[in-house]
PDB file of C-alpha atoms in Angstrom:
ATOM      1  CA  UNK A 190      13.212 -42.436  -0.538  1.00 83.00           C
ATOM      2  CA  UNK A 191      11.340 -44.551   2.463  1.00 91.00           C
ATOM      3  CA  UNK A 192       9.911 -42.932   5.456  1.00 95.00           C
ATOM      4  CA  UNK A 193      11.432 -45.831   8.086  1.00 93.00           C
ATOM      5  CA  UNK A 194      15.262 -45.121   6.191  1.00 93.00           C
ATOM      6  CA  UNK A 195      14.930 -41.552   7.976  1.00 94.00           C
ATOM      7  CA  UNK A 196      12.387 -41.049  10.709  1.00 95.00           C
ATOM      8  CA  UNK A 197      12.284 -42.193  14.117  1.00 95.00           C
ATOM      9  CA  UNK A 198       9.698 -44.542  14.082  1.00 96.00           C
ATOM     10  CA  UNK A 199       8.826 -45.058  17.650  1.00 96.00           C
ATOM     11  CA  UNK A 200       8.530 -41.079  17.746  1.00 96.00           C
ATOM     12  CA  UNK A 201       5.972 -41.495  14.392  1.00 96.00           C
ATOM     13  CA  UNK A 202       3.867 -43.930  16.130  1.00 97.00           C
ATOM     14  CA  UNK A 203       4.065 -42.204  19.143  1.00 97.00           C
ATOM     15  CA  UNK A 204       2.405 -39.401  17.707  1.00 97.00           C
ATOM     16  CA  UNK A 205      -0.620 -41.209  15.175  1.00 97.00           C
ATOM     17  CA  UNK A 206      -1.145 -42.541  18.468  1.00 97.00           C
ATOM     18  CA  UNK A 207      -1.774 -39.779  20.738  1.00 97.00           C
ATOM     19  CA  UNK A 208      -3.814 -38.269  17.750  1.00 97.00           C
ATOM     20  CA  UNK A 209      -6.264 -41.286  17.058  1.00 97.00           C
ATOM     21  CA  UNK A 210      -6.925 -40.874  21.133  1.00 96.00           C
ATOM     22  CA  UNK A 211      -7.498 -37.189  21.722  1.00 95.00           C
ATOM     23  CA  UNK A 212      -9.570 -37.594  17.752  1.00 96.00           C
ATOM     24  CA  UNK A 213     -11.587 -40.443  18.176  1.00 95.00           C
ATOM     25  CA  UNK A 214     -10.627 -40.958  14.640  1.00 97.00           C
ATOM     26  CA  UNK A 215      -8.548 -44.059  13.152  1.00 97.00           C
ATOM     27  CA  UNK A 216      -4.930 -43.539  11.503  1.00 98.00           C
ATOM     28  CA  UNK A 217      -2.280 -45.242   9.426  1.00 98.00           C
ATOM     29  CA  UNK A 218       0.559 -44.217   7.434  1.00 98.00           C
ATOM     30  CA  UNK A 219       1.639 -46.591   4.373  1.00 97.00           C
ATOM     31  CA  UNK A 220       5.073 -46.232   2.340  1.00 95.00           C
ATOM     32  CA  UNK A 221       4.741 -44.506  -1.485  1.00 91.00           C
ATOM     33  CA  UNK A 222       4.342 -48.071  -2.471  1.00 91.00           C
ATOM     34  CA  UNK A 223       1.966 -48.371  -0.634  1.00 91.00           C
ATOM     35  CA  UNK A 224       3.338 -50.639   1.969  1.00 94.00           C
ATOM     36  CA  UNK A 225       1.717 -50.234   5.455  1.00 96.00           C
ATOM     37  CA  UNK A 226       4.376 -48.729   7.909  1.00 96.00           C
ATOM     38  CA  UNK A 227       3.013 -47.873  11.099  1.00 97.00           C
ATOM     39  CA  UNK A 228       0.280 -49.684  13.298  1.00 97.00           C
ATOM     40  CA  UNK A 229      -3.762 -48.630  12.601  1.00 97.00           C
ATOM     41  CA  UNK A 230      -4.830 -46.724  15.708  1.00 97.00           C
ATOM     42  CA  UNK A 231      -8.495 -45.734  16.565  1.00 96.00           C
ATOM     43  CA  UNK A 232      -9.556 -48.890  14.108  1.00 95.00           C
ATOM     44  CA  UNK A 233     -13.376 -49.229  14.832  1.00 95.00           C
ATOM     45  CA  UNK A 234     -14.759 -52.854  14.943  1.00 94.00           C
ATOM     46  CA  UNK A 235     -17.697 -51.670  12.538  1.00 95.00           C
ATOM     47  CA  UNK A 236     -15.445 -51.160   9.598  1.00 95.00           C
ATOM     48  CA  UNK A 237     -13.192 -54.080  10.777  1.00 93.00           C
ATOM     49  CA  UNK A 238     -15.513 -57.287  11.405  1.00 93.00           C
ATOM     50  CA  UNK A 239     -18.822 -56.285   9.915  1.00 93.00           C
ATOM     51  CA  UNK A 240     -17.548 -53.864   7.159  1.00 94.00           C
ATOM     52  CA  UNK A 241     -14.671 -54.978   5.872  1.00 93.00           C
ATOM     53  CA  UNK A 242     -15.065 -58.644   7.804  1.00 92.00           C
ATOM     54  CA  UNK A 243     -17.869 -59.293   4.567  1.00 93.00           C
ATOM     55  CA  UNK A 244     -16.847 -60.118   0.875  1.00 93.00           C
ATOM     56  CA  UNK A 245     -19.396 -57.514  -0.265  1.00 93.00           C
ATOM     57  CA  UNK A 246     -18.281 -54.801   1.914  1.00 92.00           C
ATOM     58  CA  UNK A 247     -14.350 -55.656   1.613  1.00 93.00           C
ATOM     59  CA  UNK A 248     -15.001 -54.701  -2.334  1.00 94.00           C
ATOM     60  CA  UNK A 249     -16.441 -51.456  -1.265  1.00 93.00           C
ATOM     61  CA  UNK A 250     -13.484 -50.679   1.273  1.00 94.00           C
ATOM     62  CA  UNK A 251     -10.547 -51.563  -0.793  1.00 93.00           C
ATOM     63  CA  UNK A 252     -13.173 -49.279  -3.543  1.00 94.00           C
ATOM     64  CA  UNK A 253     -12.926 -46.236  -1.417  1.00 94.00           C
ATOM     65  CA  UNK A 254      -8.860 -46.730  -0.739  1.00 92.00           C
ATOM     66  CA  UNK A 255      -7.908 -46.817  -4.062  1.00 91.00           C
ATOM     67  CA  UNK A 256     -10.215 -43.992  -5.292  1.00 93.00           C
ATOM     68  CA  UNK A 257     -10.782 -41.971  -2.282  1.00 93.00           C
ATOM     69  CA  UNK A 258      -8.701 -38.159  -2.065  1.00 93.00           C
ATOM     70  CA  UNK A 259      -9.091 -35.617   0.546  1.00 96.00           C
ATOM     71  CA  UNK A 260     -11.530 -36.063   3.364  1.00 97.00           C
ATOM     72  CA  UNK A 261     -14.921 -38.104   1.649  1.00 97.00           C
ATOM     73  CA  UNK A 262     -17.555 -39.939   2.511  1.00 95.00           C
ATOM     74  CA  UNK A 263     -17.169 -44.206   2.523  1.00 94.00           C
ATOM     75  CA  UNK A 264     -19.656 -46.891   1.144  1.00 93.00           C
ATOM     76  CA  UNK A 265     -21.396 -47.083   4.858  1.00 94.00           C
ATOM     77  CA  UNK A 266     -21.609 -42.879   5.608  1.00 93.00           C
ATOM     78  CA  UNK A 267     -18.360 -42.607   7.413  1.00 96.00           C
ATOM     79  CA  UNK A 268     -16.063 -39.567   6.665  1.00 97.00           C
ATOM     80  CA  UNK A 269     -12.441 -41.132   5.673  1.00 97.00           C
ATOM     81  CA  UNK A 270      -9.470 -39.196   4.544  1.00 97.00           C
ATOM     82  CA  UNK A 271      -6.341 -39.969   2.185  1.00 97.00           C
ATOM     83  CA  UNK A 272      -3.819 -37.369   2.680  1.00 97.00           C
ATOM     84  CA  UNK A 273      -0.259 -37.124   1.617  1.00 97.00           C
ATOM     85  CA  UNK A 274       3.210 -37.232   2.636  1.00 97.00           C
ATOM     86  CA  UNK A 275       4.971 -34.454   0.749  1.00 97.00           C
ATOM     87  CA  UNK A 276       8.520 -33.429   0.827  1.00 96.00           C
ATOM     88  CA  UNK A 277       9.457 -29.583   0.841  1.00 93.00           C
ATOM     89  CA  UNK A 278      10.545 -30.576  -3.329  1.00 94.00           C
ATOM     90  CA  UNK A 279       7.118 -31.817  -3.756  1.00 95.00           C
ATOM     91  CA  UNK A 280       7.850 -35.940  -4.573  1.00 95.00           C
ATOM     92  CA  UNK A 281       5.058 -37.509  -2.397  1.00 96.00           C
ATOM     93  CA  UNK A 282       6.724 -40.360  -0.323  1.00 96.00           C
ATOM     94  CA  UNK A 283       3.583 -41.640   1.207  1.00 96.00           C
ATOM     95  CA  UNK A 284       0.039 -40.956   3.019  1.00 97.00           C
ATOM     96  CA  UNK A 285      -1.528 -40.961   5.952  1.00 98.00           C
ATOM     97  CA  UNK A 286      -5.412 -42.681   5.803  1.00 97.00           C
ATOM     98  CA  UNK A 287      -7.730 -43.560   8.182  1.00 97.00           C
ATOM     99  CA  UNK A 288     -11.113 -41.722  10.109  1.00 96.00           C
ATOM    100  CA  UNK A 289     -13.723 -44.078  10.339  1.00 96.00           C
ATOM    101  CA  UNK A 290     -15.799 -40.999  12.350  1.00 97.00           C
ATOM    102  CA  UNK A 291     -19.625 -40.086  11.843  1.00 96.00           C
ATOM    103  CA  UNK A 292     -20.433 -36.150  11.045  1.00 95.00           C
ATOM    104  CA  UNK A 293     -24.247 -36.974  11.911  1.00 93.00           C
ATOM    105  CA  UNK A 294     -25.934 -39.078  14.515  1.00 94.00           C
ATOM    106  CA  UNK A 295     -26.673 -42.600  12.451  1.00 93.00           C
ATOM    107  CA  UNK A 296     -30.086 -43.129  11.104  1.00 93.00           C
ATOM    108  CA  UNK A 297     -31.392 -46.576  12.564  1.00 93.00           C
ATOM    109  CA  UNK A 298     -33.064 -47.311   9.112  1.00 93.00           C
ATOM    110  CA  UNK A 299     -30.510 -46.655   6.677  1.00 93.00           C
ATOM    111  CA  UNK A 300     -28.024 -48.950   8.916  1.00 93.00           C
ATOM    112  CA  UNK A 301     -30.485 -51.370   9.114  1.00 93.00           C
ATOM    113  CA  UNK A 302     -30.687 -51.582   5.667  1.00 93.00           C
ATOM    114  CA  UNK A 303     -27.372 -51.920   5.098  1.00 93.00           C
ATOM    115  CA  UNK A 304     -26.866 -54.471   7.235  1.00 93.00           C
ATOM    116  CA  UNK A 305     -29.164 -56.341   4.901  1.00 93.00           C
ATOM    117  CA  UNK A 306     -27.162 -55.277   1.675  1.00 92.00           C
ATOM    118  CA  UNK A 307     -23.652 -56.910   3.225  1.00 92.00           C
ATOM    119  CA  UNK A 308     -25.332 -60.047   4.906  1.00 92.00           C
ATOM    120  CA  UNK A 309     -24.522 -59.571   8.737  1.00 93.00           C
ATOM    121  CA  UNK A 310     -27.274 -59.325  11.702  1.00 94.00           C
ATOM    122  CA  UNK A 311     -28.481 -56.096  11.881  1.00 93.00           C
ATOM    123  CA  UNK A 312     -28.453 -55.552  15.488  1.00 94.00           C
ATOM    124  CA  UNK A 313     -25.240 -56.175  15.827  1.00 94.00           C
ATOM    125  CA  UNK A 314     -24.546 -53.431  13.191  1.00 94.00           C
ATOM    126  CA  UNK A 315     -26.532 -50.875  14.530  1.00 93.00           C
ATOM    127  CA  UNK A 316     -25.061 -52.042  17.950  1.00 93.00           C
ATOM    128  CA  UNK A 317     -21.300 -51.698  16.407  1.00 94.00           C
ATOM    129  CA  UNK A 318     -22.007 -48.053  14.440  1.00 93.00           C
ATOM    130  CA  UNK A 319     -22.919 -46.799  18.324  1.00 88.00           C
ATOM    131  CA  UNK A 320     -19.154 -47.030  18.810  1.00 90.00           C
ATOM    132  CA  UNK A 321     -18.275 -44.752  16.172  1.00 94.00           C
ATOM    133  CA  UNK A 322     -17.298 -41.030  17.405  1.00 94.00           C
ATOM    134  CA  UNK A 323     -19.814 -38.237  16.064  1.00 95.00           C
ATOM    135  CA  UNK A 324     -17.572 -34.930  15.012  1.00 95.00           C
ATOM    136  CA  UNK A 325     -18.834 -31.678  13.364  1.00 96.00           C
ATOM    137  CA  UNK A 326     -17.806 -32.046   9.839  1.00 96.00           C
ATOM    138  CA  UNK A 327     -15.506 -28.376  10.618  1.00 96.00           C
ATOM    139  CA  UNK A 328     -14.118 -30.305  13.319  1.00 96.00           C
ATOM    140  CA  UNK A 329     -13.211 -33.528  11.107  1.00 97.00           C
ATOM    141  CA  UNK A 330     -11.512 -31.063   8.528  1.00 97.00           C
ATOM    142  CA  UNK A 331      -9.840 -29.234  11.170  1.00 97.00           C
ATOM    143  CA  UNK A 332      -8.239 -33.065  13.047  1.00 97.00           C
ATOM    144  CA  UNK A 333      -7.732 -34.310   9.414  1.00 97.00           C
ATOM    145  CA  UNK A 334      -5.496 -30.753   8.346  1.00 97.00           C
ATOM    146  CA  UNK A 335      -3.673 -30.724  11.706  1.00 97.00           C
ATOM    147  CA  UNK A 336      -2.366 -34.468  11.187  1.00 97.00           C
ATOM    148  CA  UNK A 337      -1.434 -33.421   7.946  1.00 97.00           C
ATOM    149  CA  UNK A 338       0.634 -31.189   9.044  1.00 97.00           C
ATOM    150  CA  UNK A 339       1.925 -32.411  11.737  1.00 96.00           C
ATOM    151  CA  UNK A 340       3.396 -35.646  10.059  1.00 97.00           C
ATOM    152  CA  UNK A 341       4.841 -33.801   7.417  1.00 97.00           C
ATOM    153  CA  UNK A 342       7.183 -31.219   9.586  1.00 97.00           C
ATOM    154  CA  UNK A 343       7.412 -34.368  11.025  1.00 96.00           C
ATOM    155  CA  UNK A 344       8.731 -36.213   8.227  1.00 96.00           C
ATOM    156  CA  UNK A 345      10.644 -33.248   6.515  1.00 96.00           C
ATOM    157  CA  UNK A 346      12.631 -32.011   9.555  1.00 95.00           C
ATOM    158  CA  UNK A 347      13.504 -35.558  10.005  1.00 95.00           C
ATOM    159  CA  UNK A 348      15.312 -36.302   6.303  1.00 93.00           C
ATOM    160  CA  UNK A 349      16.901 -32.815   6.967  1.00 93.00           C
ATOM    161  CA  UNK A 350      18.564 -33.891  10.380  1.00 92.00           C
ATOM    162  CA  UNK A 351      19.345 -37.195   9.118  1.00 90.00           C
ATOM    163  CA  UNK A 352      20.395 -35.641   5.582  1.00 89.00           C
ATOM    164  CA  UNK A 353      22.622 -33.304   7.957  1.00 88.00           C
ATOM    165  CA  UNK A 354      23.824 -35.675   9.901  1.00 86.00           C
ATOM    166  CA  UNK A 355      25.023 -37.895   6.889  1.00 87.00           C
ATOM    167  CA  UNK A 356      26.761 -34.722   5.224  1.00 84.00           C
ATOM    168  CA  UNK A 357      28.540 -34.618   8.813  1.00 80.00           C
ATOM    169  CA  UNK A 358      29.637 -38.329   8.718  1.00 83.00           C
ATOM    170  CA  UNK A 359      31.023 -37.583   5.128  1.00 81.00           C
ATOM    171  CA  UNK A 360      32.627 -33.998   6.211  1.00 76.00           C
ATOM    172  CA  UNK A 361      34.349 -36.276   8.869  1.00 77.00           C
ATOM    173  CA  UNK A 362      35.703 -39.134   6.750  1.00 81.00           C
ATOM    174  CA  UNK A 363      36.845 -36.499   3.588  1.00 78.00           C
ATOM    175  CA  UNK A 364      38.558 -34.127   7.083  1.00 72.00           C
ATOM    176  CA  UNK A 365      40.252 -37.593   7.999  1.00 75.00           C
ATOM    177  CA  UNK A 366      41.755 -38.519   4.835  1.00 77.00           C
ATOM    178  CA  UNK A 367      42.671 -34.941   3.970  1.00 73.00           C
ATOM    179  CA  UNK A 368      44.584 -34.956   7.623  1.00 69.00           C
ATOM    180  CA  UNK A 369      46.406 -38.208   6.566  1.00 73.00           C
ATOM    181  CA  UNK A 370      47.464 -36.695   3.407  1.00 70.00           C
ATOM    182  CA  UNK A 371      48.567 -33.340   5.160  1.00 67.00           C
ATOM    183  CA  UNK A 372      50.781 -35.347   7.322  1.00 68.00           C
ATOM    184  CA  UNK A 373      52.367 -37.339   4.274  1.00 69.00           C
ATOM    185  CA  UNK A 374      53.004 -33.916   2.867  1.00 68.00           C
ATOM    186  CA  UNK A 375      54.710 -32.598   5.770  1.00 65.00           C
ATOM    187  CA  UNK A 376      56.357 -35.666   5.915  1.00 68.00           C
ATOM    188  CA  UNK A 377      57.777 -35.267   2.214  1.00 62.00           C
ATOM    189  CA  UNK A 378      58.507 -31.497   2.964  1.00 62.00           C
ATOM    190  CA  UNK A 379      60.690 -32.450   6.081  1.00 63.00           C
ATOM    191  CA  UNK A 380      62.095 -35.222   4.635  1.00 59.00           C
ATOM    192  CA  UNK A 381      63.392 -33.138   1.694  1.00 55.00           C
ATOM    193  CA  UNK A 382      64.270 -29.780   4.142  1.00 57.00           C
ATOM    194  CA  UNK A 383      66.569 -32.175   5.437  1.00 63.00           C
ATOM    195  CA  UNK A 384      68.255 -33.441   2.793  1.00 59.00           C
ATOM    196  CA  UNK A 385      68.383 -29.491   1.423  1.00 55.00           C
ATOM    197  CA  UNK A 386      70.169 -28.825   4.541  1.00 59.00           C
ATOM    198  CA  UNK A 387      72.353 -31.603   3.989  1.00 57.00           C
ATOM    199  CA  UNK A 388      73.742 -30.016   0.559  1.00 57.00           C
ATOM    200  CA  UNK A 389      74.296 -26.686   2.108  1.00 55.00           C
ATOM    201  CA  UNK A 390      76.486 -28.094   4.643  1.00 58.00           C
ATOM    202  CA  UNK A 391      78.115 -30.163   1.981  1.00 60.00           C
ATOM    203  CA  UNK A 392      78.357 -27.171   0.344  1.00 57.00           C
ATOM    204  CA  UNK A 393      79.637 -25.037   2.600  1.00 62.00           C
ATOM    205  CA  UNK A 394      82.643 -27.571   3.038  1.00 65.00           C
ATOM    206  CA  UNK A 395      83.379 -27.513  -0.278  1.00 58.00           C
ATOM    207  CA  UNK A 396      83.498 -23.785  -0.491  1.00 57.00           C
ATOM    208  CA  UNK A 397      86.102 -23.737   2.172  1.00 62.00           C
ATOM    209  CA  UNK A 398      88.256 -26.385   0.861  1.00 64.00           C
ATOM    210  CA  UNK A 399      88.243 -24.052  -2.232  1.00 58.00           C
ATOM    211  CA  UNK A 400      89.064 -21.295  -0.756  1.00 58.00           C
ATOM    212  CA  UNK A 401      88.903 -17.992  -2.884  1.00 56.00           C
ATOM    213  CA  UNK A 402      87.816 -19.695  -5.355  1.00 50.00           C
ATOM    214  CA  UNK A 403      84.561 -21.263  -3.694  1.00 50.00           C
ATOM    215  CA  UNK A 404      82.687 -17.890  -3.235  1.00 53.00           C
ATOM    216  CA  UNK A 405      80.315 -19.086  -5.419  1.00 56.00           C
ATOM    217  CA  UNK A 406      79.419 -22.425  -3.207  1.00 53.00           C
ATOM    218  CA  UNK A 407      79.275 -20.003  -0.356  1.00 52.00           C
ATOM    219  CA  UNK A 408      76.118 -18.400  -2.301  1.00 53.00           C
ATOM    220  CA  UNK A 409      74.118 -21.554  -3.766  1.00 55.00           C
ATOM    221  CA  UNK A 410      74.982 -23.342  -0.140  1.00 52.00           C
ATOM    222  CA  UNK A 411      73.042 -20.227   1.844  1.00 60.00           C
ATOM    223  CA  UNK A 412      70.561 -20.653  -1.163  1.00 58.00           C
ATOM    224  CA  UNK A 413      69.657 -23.917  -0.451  1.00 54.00           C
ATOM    225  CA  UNK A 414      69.851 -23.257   3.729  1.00 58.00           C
ATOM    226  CA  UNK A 415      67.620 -20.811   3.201  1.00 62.00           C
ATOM    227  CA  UNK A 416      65.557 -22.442   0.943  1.00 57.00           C
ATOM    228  CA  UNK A 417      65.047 -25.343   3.562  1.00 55.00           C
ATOM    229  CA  UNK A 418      64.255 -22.913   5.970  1.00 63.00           C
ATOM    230  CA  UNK A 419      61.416 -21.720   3.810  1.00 60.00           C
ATOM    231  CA  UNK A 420      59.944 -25.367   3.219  1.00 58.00           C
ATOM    232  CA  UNK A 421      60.055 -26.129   7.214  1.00 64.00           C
ATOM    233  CA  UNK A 422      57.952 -22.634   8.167  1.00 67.00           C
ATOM    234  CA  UNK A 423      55.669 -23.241   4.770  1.00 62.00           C
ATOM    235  CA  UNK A 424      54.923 -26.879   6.121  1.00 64.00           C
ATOM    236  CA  UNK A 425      54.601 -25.804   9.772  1.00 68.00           C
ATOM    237  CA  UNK A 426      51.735 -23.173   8.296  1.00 67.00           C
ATOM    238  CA  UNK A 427      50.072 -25.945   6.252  1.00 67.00           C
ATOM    239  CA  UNK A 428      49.490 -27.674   9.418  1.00 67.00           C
ATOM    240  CA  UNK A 429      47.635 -24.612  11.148  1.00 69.00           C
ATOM    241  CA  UNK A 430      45.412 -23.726   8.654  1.00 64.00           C
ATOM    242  CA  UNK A 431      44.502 -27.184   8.056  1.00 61.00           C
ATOM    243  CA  UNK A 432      43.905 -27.591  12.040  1.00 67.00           C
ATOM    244  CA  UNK A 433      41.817 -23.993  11.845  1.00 66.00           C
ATOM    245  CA  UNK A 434      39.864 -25.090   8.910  1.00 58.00           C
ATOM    246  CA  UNK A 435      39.111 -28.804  10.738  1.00 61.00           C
ATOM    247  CA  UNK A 436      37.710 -26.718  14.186  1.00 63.00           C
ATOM    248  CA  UNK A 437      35.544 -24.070  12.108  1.00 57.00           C
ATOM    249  CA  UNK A 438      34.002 -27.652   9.964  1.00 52.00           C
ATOM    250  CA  UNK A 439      33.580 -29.776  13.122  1.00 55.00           C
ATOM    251  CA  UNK A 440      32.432 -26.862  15.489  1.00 55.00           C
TER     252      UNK A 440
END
């Protein structure tokens, strides 16, 4: 089960979008093999260039992906978060990751020092971390929870409209073929009302070329009227409840 095989995309990104904005904090959503899916919004050039951008702190990054859970703290004091993409059965189809956020004005020295540690200028550190967003740590929680949610209703309403809607598609094709076979059946039942018909009158002309002694034909050849009769109104009622049951499906 893949998120893009079921969710309108554009609406997806539309809405990690608008979130990373009114947040301040970065987001992505990656496939449960861990295939990115979606652009990276709200990325901040401190984790990109001088972060990431360095062999040494690259290690530490791809570190805190694999291991980090939750909402945590990275390598360089930024509050992350790993959450899941759940379906209402429980299987876990993906996860949403990203922050790259600050619950604490940065301390010069410690960035400073850092700086050192990865092997980039340290002004031009200090000078990126200034573009990080400060949130209260409640506040992080609460942006982090509220994306959580709101991609999975997201992504669970949207397998259940396009499980629905596939269900539909199938209803339709089984209603089709049944309808084909309906009018084979009439088709069969008129065919041999027909030819039932055909005996009686036979019959009937046989009877009165006997005379008394056709009574009997007169019997078997109502029989058999009658009996075609029957098969006519049966197959004209196997066509309306097949055309009631196709409205109440398709309604």
């Amino acid at each position: 089960m893949r998120i893009a095989e079921f969710c309108d995309m554009i609406k997806l990104e539309e809405i990690l979008k608008n979130w990373s904005k009114s947040t301040g904090m970065s987001v992505t959503v990656y496939d449960m093999d861990g295939k990115k899916i979606s652009e990276t919004y709200g990325e901040k050039d401190f984790c990109t260039e001088y972060n990431r951008g360095t062999h040494k702190g690259r290690e530490a990054c791809e570190k805190c992906d694999r291991e980090g859970k939750g909402i945590y703290a990275c390598h360089a004091g930024l509050y992350d978060y790993k959450v899941q993409i759940v379906m209402n059965d429980g299987t876990e189809i993906g996860c949403i990751m990203g922050g790259q956020v600050l619950a604490d004005v940065p301390d010069e020295a410690k960035y400073r020092k850092k700086a050192k540690e990865l092997g980039v200028d340290e002004d031009k550190y200090f000078a990126a971390i200034a573009d990080v967003k400060v949130k209260a740590k409640d506040e992080i929680d609460a942006s982090v929870k509220l994306l959580e949610d709101m991609i999975n209703m997201f992504v669970n309403s949207s397998y259940e409209t396009d499980y629905n809607n596939k269900l539909r598609e199938d209803l339709k094709k089984r209603i089709e073929i049944t309808s084909k076979n309906v009018v084979k059946i009439n088709e069969n039942i008129a065919g041999l009302s027909n030819r039932q018909k055909m005996l009686a009158l036979n019959a009937s002309i046989e009877a009165a070329r006997a005379g008394e002694a056709g009574r009997g034909f007169v019997v078997v050849a109502n029989e058999v009227k009658n009996l075609a009769a029957d098969m006519k109104v049966a197959s004209e009622k196997i066509t309306v409840m097949f055309n009631e049951l196709t409205d109440n499906l398709t309604m």
